[in-house]
Amino acid sequence: LNSSNAGRGFGIGYRSAGGVSSGLALGREEGDRSVKFRLVSIVGGNPANVGNDVFTEVHVFLLDSAIRQIGNAAFILGSCSFASSADKPVALENRKVVLSQVGPPGFYDPASNPYVFGIHVNSDTYPLPALSALTFRLQAEGRATSTQQVRALYRDRSEFFKSTCESAVNAARQRGFDVTAIEYNPDGDDDGDGVPNSQDDEHVRALADRLCPPSDGDGTARGTHPAIFACVNQEVDVVIGRLRENGCRPVSAWFTTATWGWATANPETIPYFQGGGQWHENFKYGDEFFETGQAVLDYGLEEYGYLGNYDHVVSYAMPMFLAKLLQSYFRVQDSPDVAASLGDGNYEIIRRHLMNINVDTIFGPVSFNEYQRNIGRGAAGTQWIPASSVSSSSGGGENEDGGEGETMDEATVFKQGCVSPLDQANTAIVIPSPSSSDCDAGSYVNRLSIESEPALLATKCAACPADTFMSVPSSEVQCAACPEGSSTTDESGSTRCVTVEQNLIGGLEYMGYVLVAISWSMSLGYLAWVMLNRKNSVVKISQPEFLVMMCVGAMISSSAIIPWSNAQASVGGDVDAASRNCMTWPWLYSIGWTLMFSSLTAKSVRLNKVATNSMNMQRKTVNAKDMYFIVVIVLLLDIAILTAWTVVDPLQWTRSVVGTSVAEAGVVTIDSFGKCGSSGNMFAFLGPIIAVHVTLIAVTLGLLWKVRNIGDRYQEFKYVAIASVYICELLLLGVPILVAVQDSAPARYIVITGVIFLSDTGVMAFIFLPKIKYAKEGLPEGMSVVESMNLPSTVSQQQRRKSYGISRFSRASTGSDPGTERRTSADLSPSNNSKVISSEASNEGNLDVSQVPEMEERQLSQSSASGRRVTFEMSESSDGDISRSALGENPGDVEAVKAKVETVPKDEQVDV
């Protein structure tokens, strides 16, 4: 101010102010008047050292003597301590205005001392924003104020404490609240123990019991949640501790200490506490030199190394206010005489002018009512709010007890937000407190949190434990247990219990295990039969090594039922294990099926080659080892496809909800369905596997078709064809059913398990049961193995050769020694269609066909045979050479007959 107007001070008068009473105008022309202030600071000592009475006496003496010695002393800037009352008699005695920094209205009495003006806003208004917010809340809920308890605890030996809380009590009663006022003497000793009431913990706890009575034994608080107003000081910790012990959950808590240093020292306690004060850092009031009060504090810290509080802001505002007072007073005078106007004769006019002024300051608007109290704005209403809800970048606020008002560290969760005046607020008030609010659905009021957690007003809700629920918001102290048969699937915080229709196969997996055991037993039975009858012609011609492979393949294929039975997971179960089983059973089924049918294919290839060589009268050995190549190639192809499927897009167990229904209150039935599936197109891999299997069936049937004329005793075409039709019928029946029941796990399991079991056991039955039947019946009487096979010999038409059927051999033996000559006769007749047409035995008698020597290699040719019967007599010497003589007509027609003859046991295979 003093540096304004080129160092002459702030301008006054009509010429300087230009008729404008707002702002601090600089002088513009000759004749302008300027004013400079002289500030005299008085230090009266330390009351902590000399005591309040001595300090007050010294304060009065020094202030009075300074005013008397300084002739032009015009205003007193009031103290901001308990000694403020010492300013009043000095102001009255010297008839000087004192701008007092005192909030309680009882401090001001214009009738007895018209020179005391309060620049502070009325501290009685501190709790009113909290009460107003509570009123609005009840109105929004449609509740009468009479249903809400308001309880106030306050000291009666302090104007500030007493009047502040009494203003809340009176306003609450006017609005119809259920009010309880608890007034006590902090300096008294009600229980006579020699300890002042404010320091007697037992006495303070008893007061807290009246403020919020203890909860009932079941944890339910008595009555409704009270709205608490506490005008207390150092006893605050005992009060809050007792409220916790009582299980108190106030709807709101307004404490005088919430804006003091106590709040910043107890950040774990103050969440959602409300308070009031003269100023808040979020206030946006400014003047010609500073934009906000916070800027004043920042300047003070930078310039002097001192971080002030709201007292600093108010003290700064007072000289600015007096400057504008003088400008307003002299605004119409051309040549104002300041000294004369502030003299004894005219000073009363200045005082009265204060009654009608309205000045904007960095502290906010300042104007006075009939009680000479500042009514320019409302008090600063505050609440400790989560930092995310406060728009300003710094927390904290003022410090009413003269502390430095340090703000809480930015890392803390809660900051002191400004909730009033509304035009300066940076957050909305939170009421009711989270502690008193109903817990959300899925949670309950945790009494342990109420008693142990320091934050009295923070939420006391906890998530419902597993298998308990809370379907609606409530204040219950425990959650309801899930009805029998339902659960929360091991989740906490549930709003409902769930009965999950999981669509699992239930006990059907045991049926699957039984079917696997049956299939294995049948396969092992067939395998044992092959081993026991491996020398039987039926088994030998059917090639036992491939029969064994078919049995092994059937067992592997049926084993797929085991992982298929475990390819499921309950809700919350082991999904990974289920997914592994999902991919395992296609491996087992496909490899087993491929091994079974590729063995049949290889066996058919071998039989086809043998039959072809026989028909061409050629002796060639076709080993089983040569056919293993076919089995290995097909298996490798199948494994390659399965491997690609497993790596690229394996089957995974997934569960989806298909519907929900409410069975009863709080219990929901969820119909879910789980299955094995691929993320992509499963048929990209399943298609090639099906193609391989179908190709195997087709190739096998084609090979068997070529040897279809083999006798029923040995041929398999008919039975493999029937088995193929049987498999097709299973698929034609099973696939539509599977589509129809795809959302039913039990039905789907039964269909797929049935297809696996029936296809494996059915194919094996069609292959083995006829063999068992023919092996048991034995060869027809009088027929050799070769004859029973019904294999014709063919000679190339290009060589113009005729075919002959060998119908019967007869043998005469003169002894059993190797050198003994044996005579064998056979009837041969030309037959273009390879049909046996006659038989004739020698006079030595017919021999059993089982005793007929095998003719492994023969070459018969006839140049001219016109349907005539030709009889040959063959004799065998000891060296195995055949001598012959022609008996009958035209013996020369036969060009050559060669035979190597050996005797074979009955039913032993004859390799033709």
mmCIF file of C-alpha atoms in Angstrom, residues 26 83 121 123 171 229 252 274 371 431 447 454 458 486 567 604 609 638 682 735 751 761 764 782 834 870 889 904:
data_model
loop_
_atom_site.group_PDB
_atom_site.id
_atom_site.type_symbol
_atom_site.label_atom_id
_atom_site.label_comp_id
_atom_site.label_asym_id
_atom_site.label_seq_id
_atom_site.Cartn_x
_atom_site.Cartn_y
_atom_site.Cartn_z
ATOM 1 C CA LEU A 26 -3.140 6.013 -7.795
ATOM 2 C CA ALA A 83 -5.969 -12.052 24.922
ATOM 3 C CA VAL A 121 -17.176 -14.368 10.447
ATOM 4 C CA SER A 123 -18.038 -18.902 14.541
ATOM 5 C CA ALA A 171 -30.764 -24.688 14.897
ATOM 6 C CA PHE A 229 -21.410 -32.220 17.171
ATOM 7 C CA SER A 252 -22.012 -37.453 10.640
ATOM 8 C CA GLN A 274 -16.501 -32.244 9.285
ATOM 9 C CA TYR A 371 -23.900 -6.405 16.157
ATOM 10 C CA ILE A 431 -23.484 -37.491 4.241
ATOM 11 C CA ARG A 447 -18.239 -55.124 14.168
ATOM 12 C CA PRO A 454 -9.235 -45.860 13.826
ATOM 13 C CA ALA A 458 -15.040 -44.830 7.264
ATOM 14 C CA SER A 486 -26.459 -74.013 -2.955
ATOM 15 C CA ALA A 567 -13.293 -84.588 -20.120
ATOM 16 C CA SER A 604 -6.300 -108.295 -47.066
ATOM 17 C CA LYS A 609 -1.361 -111.583 -53.276
ATOM 18 C CA ASP A 638 -3.029 -90.399 -38.567
ATOM 19 C CA MET A 682 -12.458 -78.273 -35.612
ATOM 20 C CA VAL A 735 -24.963 -88.159 -35.244
ATOM 21 C CA VAL A 751 -24.199 -91.387 -27.472
ATOM 22 C CA THR A 761 -16.945 -104.589 -30.198
ATOM 23 C CA MET A 764 -14.313 -107.377 -33.711
ATOM 24 C CA GLY A 782 -13.451 -135.649 -47.073
ATOM 25 C CA SER A 834 -11.860 -123.687 -63.221
ATOM 26 C CA VAL A 870 -7.850 -138.221 -68.809
ATOM 27 C CA GLU A 889 -7.087 -142.944 -74.158
ATOM 28 C CA VAL A 904 0.500 -132.800 -44.173
#
